Short mmCIF file of C-alpha atoms in Angstrom, two decimals:
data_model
loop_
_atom_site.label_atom_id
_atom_site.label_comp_id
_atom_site.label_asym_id
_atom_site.label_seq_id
_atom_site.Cartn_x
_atom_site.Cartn_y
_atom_site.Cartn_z
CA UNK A 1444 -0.07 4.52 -5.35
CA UNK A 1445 0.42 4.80 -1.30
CA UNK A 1446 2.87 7.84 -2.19
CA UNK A 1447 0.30 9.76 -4.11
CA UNK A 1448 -2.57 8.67 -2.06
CA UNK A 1449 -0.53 10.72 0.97
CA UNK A 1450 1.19 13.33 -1.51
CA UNK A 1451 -2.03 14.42 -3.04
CA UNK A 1452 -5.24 12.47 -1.74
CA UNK A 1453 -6.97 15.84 -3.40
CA UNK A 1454 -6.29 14.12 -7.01
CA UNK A 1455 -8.35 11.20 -6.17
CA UNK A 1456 -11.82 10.00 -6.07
CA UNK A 1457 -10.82 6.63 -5.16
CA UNK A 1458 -7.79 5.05 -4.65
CA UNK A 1459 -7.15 1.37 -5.47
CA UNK A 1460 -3.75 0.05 -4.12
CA UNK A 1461 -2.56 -3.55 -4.84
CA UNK A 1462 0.15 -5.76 -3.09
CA UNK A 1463 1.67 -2.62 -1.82
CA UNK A 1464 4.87 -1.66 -0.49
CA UNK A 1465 3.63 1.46 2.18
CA UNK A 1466 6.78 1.07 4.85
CA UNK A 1467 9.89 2.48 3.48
CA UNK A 1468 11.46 2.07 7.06
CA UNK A 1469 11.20 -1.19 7.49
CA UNK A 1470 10.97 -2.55 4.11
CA UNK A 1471 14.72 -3.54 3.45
CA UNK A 1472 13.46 -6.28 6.69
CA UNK A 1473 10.63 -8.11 4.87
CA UNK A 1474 10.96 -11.05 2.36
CA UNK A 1475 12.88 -9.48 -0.96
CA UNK A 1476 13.20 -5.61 0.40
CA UNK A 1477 16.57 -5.56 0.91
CA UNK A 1478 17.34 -5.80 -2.81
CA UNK A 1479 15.91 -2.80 -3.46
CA UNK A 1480 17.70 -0.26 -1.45
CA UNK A 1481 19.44 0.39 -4.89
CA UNK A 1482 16.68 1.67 -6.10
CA UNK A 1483 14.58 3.07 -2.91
CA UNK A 1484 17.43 4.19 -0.75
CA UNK A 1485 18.62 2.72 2.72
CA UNK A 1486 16.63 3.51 5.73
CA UNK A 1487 18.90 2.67 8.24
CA UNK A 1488 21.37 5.78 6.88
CA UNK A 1489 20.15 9.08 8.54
CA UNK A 1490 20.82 10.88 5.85
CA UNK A 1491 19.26 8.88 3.28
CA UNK A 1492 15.98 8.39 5.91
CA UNK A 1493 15.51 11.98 6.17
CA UNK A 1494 14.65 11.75 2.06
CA UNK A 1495 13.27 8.76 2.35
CA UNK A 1496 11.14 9.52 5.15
CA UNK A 1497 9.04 12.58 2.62
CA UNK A 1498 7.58 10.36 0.81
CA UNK A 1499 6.91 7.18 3.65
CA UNK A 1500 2.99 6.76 2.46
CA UNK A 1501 3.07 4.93 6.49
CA UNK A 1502 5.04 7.79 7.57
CA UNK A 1503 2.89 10.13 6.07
CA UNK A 1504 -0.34 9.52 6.18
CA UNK A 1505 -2.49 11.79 8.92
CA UNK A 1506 -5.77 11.82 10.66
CA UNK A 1507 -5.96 15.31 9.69
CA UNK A 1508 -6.02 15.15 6.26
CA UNK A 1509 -9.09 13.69 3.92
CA UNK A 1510 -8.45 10.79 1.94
CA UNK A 1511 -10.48 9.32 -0.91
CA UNK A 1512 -12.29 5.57 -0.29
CA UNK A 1513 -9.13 3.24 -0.60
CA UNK A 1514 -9.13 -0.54 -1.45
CA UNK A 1515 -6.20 -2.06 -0.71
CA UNK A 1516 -5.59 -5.50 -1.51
CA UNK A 1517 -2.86 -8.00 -1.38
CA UNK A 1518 -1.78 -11.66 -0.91
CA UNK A 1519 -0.62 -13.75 1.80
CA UNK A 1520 1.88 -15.56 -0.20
CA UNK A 1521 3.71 -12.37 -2.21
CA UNK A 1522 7.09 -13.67 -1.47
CA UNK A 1523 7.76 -9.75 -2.83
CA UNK A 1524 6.26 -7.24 -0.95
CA UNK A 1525 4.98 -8.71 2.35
CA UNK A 1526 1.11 -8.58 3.18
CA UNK A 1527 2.16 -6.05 6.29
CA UNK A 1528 3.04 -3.44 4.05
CA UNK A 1529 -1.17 -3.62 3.21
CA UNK A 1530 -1.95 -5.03 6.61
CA UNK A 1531 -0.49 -2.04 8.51
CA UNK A 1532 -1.02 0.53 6.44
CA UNK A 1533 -5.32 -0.28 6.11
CA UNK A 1534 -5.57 -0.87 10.62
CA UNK A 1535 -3.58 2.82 10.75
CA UNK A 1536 -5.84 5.15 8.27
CA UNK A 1537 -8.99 2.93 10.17
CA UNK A 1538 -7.48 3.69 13.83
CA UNK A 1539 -7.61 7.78 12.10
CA UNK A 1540 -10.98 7.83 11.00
CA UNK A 1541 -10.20 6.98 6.76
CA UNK A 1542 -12.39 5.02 5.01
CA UNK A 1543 -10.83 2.30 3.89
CA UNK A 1544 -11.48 -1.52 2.36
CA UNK A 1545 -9.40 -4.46 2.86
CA UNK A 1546 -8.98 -7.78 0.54
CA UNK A 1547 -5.98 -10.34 1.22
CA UNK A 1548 -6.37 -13.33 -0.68
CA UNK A 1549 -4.63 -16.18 0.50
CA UNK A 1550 -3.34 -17.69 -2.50
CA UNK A 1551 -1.09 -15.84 -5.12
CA UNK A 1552 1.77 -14.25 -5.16
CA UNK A 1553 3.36 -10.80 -6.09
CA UNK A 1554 0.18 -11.01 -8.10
CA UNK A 1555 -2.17 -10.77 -5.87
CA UNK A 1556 -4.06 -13.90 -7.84
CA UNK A 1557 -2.77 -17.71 -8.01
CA UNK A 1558 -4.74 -18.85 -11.26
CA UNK A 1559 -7.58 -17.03 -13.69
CA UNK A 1560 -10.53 -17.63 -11.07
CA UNK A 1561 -8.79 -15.60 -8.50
CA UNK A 1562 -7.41 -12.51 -11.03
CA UNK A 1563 -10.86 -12.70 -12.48
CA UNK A 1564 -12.33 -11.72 -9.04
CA UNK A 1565 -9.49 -9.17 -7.42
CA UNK A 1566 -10.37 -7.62 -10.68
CA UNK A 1567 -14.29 -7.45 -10.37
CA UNK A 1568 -13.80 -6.44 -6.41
CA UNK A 1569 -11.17 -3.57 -8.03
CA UNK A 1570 -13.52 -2.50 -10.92
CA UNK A 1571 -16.70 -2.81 -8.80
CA UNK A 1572 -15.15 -0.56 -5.98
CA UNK A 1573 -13.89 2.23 -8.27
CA UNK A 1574 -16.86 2.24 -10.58
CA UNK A 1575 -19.22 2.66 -7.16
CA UNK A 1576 -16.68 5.23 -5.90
CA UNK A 1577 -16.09 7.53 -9.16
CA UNK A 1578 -19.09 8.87 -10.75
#
């Protein structure tokens, strides 16, 4: 979702982006990331960062461009995709200007939710945000 968000924020009337991963430089670093440079490419090979690089939503995103609302939300204990990837990416588009919504919930994992009671309400704040935002 960060990828189109940054590709083509002119598709969107709100964007709603869960447990994230936003930093293709440094997200071979954190928790399970290296096991995916199969899949994503390396960052640390030049080459392979120039590609990579196009499509960075962190490395991409600008305070010159207009955004739709975004929620992101994610979970301190995604032993996946770490929290930063959210974390960062929400304090950047704020420091630019972008309107932008934050939920971390402490429990969970790759999830975003830990049992029923906490899916039930990433949900509602997901479906309550978009239905506000899209009419």
């Amino acid at each position: 979702m960060g990828a189109a968000l940054t590709q083509r924020p002119d598709l969107f009337g709100a964007v709603a982006c869960q447990v994230p991963l936003l930093d293709m430089r440094r997200y071979h670093e954190l928790l399970a990331g290296a096991s995916w440079i199969g899949e994503y490419g390396d960052p640390d090979d030049p080459d392979e960062w120039d590609y990579i690089a196009r499509y960075s939503p962190y490395h991409n995103v600008s305070p010159d461009r207009q955004y739709p609302r975004v929620l992101f939300t994610t979970s301190t204990r995604d032993d996946r995709v770490h929290p930063g990837h959210a974390r960062k990416m929400a304090a950047l588009m704020r420091d630019q200007g972008h309107d932008v919504l934050y939920w971390e919930n402490t429990e969970g994992g790759h999830a975003g939710a830990a049992n029923n009671e906490q899916t039930a309400t990433m949900w509602a704040l997901t479906y309550a945000f978009l239905l506000r935002q899209i009419k």
